[in-house]
mmCIF file of C-alpha atoms in Angstrom:
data_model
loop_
_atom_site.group_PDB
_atom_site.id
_atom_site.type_symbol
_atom_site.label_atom_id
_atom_site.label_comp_id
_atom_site.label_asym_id
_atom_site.label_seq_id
_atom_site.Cartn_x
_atom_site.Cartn_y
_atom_site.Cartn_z
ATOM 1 C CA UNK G 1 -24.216 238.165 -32.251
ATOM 2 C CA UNK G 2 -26.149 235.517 -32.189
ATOM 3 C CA UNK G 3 -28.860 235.239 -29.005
ATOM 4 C CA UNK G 4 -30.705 231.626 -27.386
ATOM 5 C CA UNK G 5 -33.728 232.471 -24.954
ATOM 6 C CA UNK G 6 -33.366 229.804 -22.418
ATOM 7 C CA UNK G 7 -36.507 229.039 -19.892
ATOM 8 C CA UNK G 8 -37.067 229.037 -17.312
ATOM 9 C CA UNK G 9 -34.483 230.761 -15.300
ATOM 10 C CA UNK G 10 -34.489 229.067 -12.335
ATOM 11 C CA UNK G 11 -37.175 225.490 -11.292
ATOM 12 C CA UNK G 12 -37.739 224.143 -7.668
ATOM 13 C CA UNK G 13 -38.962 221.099 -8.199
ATOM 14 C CA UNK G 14 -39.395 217.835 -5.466
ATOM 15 C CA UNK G 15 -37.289 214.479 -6.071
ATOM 16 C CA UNK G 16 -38.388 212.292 -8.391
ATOM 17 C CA UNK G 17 -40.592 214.685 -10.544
ATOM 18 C CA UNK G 18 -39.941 215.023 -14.194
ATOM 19 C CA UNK G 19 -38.228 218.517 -15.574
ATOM 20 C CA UNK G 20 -38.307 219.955 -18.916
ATOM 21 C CA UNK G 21 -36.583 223.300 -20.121
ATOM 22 C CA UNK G 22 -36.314 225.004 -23.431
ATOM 23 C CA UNK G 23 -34.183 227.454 -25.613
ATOM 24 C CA UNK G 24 -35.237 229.146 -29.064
ATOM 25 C CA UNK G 25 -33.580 231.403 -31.057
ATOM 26 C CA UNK G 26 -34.246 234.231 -33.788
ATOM 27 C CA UNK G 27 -31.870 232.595 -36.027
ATOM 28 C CA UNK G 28 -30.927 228.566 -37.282
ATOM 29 C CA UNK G 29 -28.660 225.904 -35.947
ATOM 30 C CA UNK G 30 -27.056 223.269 -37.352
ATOM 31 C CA UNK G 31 -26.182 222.092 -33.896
ATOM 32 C CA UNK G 32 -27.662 222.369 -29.711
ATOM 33 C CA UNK G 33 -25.707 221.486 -27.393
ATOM 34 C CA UNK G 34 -27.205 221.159 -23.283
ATOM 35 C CA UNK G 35 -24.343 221.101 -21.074
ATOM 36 C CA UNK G 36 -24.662 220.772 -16.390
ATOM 37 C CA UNK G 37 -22.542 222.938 -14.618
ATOM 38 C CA UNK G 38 -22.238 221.893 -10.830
ATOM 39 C CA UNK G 39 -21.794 224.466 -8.236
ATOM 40 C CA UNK G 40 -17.930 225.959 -8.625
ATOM 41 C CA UNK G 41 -17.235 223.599 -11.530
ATOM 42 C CA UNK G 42 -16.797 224.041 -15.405
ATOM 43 C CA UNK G 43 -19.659 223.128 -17.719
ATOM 44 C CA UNK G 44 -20.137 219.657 -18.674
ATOM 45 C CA UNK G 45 -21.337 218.604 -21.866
ATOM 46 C CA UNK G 46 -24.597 215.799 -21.772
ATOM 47 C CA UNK G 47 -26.116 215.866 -24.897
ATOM 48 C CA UNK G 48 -25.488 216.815 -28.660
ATOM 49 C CA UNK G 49 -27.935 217.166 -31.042
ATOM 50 C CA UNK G 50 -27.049 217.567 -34.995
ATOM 51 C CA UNK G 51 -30.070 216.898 -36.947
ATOM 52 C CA UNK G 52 -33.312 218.463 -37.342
ATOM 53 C CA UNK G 53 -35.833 216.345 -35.132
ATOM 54 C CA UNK G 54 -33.518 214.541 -33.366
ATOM 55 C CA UNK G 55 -34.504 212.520 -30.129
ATOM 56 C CA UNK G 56 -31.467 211.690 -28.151
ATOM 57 C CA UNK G 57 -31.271 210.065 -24.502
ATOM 58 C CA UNK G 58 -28.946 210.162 -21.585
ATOM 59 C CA UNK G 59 -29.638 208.349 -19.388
ATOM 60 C CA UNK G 60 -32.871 210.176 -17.737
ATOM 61 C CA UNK G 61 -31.870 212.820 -19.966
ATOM 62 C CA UNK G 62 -33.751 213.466 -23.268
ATOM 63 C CA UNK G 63 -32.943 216.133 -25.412
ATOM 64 C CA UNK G 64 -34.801 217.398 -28.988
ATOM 65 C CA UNK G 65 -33.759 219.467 -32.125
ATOM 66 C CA UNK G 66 -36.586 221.108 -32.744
ATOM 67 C CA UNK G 67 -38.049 220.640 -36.299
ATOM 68 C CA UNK G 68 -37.899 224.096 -37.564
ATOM 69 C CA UNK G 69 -34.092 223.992 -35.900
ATOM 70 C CA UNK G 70 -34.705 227.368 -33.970
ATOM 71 C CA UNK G 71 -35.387 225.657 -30.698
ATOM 72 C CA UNK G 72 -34.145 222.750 -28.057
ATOM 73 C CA UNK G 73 -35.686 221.052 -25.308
ATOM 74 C CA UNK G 74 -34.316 218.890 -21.948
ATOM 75 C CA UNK G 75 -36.456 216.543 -20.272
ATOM 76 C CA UNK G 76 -34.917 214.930 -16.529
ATOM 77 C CA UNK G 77 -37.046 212.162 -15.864
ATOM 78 C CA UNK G 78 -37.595 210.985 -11.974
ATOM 79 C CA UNK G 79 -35.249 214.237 -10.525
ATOM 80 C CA UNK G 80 -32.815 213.466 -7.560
ATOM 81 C CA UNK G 81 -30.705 215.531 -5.581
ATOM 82 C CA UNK G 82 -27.500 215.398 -7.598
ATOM 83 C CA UNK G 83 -29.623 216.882 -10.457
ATOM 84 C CA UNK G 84 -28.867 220.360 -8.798
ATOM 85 C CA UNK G 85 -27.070 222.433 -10.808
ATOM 86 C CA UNK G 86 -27.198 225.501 -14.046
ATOM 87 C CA UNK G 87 -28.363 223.862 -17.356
ATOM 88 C CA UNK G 88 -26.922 226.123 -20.488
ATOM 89 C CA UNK G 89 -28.309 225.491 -24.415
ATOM 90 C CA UNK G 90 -25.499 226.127 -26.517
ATOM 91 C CA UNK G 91 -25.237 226.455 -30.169
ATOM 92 C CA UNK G 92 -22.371 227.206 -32.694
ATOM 93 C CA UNK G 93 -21.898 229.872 -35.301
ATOM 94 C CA UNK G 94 -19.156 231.298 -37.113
ATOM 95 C CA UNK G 95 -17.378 234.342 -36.355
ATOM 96 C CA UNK G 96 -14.061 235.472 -38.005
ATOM 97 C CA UNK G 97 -11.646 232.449 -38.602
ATOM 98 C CA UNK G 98 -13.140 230.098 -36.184
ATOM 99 C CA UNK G 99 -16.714 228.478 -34.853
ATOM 100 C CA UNK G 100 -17.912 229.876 -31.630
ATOM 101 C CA UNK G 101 -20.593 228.968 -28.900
ATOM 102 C CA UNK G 102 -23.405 230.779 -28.068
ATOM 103 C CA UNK G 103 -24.931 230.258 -24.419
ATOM 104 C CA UNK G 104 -28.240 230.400 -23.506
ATOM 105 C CA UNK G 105 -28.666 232.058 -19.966
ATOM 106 C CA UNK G 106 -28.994 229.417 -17.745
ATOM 107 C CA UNK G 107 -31.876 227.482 -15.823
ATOM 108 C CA UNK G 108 -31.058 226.808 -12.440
ATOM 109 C CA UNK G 109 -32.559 223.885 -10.941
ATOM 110 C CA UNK G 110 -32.813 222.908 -7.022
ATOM 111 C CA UNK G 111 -34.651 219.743 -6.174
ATOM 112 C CA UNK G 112 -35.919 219.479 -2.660
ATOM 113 C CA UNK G 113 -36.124 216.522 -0.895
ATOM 114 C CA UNK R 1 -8.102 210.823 -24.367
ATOM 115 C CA UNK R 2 -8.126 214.967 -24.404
ATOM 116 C CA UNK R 3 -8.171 216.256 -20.971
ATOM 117 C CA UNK R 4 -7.036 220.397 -20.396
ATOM 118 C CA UNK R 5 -5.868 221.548 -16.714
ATOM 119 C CA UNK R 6 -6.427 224.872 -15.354
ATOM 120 C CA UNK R 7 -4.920 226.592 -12.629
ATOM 121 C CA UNK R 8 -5.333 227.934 -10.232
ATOM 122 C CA UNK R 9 -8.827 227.154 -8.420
ATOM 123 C CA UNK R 10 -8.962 229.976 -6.827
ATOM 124 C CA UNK R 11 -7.515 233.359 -6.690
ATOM 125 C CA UNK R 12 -7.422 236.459 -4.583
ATOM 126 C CA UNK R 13 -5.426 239.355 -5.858
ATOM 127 C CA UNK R 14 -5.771 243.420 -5.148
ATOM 128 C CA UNK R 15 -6.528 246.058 -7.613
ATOM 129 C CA UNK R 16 -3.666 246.797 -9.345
ATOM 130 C CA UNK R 17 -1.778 243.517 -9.457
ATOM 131 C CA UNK R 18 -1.180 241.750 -12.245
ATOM 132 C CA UNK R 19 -2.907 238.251 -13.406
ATOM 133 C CA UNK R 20 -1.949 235.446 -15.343
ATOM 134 C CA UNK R 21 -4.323 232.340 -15.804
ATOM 135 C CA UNK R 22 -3.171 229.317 -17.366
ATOM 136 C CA UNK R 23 -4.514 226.576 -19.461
ATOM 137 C CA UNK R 24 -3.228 223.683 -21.024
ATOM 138 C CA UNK R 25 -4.824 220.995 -23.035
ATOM 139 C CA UNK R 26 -3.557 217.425 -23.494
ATOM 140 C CA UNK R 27 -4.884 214.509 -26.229
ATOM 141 C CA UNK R 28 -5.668 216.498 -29.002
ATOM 142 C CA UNK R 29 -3.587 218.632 -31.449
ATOM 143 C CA UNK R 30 -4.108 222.098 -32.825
ATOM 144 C CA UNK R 31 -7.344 222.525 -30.845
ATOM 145 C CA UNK R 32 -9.093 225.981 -30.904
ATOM 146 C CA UNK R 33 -9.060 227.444 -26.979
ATOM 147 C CA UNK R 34 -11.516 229.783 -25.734
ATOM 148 C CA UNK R 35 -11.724 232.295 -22.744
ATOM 149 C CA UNK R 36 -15.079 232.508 -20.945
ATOM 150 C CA UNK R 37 -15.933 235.053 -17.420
ATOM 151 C CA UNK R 38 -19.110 234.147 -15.857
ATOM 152 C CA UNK R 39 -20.395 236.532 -13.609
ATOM 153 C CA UNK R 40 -22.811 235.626 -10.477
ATOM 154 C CA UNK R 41 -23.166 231.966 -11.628
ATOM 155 C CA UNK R 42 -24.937 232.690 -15.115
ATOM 156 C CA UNK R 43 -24.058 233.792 -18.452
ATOM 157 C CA UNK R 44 -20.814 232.382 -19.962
ATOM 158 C CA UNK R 45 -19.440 235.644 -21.840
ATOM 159 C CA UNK R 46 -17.017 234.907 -24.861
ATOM 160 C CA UNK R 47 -13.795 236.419 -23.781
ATOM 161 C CA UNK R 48 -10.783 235.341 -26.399
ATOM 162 C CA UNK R 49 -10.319 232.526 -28.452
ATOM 163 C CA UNK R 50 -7.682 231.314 -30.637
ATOM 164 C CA UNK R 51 -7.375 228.847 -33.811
ATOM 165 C CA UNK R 52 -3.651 228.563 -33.650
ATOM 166 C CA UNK R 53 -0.470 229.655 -31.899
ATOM 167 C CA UNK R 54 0.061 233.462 -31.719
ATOM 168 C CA UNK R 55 -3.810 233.715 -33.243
ATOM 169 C CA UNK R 56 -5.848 235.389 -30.368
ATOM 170 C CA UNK R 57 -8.997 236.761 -31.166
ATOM 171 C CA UNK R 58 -10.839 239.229 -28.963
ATOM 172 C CA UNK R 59 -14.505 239.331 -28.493
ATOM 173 C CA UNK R 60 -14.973 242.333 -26.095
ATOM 174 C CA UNK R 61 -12.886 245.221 -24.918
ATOM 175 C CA UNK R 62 -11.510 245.160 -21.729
ATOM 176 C CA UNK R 63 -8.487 245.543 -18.864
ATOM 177 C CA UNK R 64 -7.137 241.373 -20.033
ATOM 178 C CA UNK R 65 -5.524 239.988 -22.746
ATOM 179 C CA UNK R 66 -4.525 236.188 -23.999
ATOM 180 C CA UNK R 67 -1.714 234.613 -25.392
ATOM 181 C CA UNK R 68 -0.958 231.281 -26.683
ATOM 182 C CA UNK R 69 2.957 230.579 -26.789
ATOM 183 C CA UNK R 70 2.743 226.867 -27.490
ATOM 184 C CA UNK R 71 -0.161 224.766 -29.510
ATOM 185 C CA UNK R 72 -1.439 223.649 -26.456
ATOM 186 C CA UNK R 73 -1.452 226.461 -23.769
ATOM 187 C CA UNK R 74 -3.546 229.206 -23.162
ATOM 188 C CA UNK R 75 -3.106 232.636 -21.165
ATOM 189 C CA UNK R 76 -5.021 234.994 -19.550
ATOM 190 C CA UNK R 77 -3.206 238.001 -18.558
ATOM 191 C CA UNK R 78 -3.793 241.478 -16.890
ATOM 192 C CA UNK R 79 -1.164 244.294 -16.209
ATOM 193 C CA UNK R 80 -3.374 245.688 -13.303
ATOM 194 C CA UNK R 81 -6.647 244.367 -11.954
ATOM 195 C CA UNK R 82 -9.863 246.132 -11.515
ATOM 196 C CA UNK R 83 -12.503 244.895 -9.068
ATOM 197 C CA UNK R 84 -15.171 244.624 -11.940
ATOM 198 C CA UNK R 85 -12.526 241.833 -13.266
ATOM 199 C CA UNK R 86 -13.691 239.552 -10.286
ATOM 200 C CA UNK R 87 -15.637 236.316 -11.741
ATOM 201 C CA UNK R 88 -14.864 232.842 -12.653
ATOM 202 C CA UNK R 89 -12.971 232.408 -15.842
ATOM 203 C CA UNK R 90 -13.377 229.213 -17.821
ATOM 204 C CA UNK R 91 -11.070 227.884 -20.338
ATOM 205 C CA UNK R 92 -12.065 225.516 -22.665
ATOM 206 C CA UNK R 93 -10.987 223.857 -26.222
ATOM 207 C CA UNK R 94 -12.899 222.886 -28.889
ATOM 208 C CA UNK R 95 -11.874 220.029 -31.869
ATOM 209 C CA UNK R 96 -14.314 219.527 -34.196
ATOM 210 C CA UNK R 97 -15.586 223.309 -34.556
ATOM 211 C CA UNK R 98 -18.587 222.185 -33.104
ATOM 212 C CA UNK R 99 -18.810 220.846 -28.996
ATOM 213 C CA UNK R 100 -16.396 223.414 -26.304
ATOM 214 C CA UNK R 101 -14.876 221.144 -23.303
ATOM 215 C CA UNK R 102 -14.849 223.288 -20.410
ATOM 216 C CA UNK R 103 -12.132 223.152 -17.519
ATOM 217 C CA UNK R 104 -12.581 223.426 -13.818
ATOM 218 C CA UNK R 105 -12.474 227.034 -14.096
ATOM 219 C CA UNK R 106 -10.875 229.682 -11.345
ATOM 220 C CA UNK R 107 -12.647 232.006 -9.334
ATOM 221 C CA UNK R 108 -10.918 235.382 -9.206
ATOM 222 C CA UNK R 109 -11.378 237.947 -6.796
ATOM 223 C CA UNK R 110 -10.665 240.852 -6.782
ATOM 224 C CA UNK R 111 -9.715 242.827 -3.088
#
């Protein structure tokens, strides 16, 4: 199956500092996906990224398509508490008769106070 | 707009009993539905999915099984529980072969 290397693992950072994370892969995706789950929750979806290149905000959230379309990146601008939480890459690829998500493992952010 | 439910929360059962997780999505039609177990907070692991009712596809061997009587439900089912089935198991559905919506997910433990 298919495999995303998400890093770091796991970022302490203070409030109000900027945060970036990353996920590659061996193999190329038409679409990333970054998606916050809170503590006890489901995933949420933030950002979606279809094209090559791509630039797209979320509020302080900016995500990338990397060029070569074998990597990702998340930016959080200006951190605050409610920030806390696992951040999973995600990308789709077909399997048998339907498309299926990938997961990177996780970063885990805390931001101190 | 599409919302999907899942119940319950949270679940304590002992080894040997049997398990049934529901899932039900609402605002959308024919949606493909996915099962997901995350284990210790990290790594979502592909469980089941299915494109349409009575089409359950499964992605790794193991003590549960799915069904999906009606376009819009999903179930996860065991005959007898192990501990190692402990986790929190995610369903979520998926429209446009692309994005997965997640719901609140249950944790399941196993005594």
């Amino acid at each position: 199956g298919q495999q995303l290397n998400q890093s770091p693992q796991s970022m302490f950072i203070q409030e109000g500092e900027d945060v970036s994370m990353n996920c590659t892969s061996s193999s190329i995706f038409n679409t990333w996906l970054w998606y916050k789950q809170d503590p006890g929750e489901g995933p949420v979806l933030l950002i979606a990224l279809y094209k090559a290149g791509e630039l797209t905000s979320n509020g302080r959230l900016t995500a990338q398509f990397g060029i070569t379309r074998k990597d990702s990146f998340l930016n959080i601008s200006a951190s605050i508490p409610s920030d806390v939480g696992i951040y999973f890459c995600a990308g789709p690829f077909s399997s048998g008769s339907a498309r299926q998500l990938t997961f990177g493992s996780g970063t885990q952010l805390t931001v101190l106070p | 707009s599409q919302t999907i439910h899942q119940w319950p929360a949270t679940l304590v059962q002992p080894v040997g009993s049997p398990l049934s997780l529901e899932c039900t999505v609402e605002g959308t039609s024919n949606p493909n539905l996915y099962w997901y177990r995350q284990a210790a907070g990290r790594g979502l692991q592909l469980l089941f999915y299915s494109v349409g009712i009575g089409q359950i596809s499964s992605e790794v061997p193991q003590n549960l099984s799915a069904s999906r009587p009606q376009d819009r439900q999903f179930i996860l089912s065991s005959k007898k529980l192990l501990l190692s089935d402990s986790g929190f198991y995610l369903c979520a559905y998926g429209q446009t072969n692309t994005e997965a919506f997640f719901g609140q997910g249950t944790r399941l433990t196993v005594v």
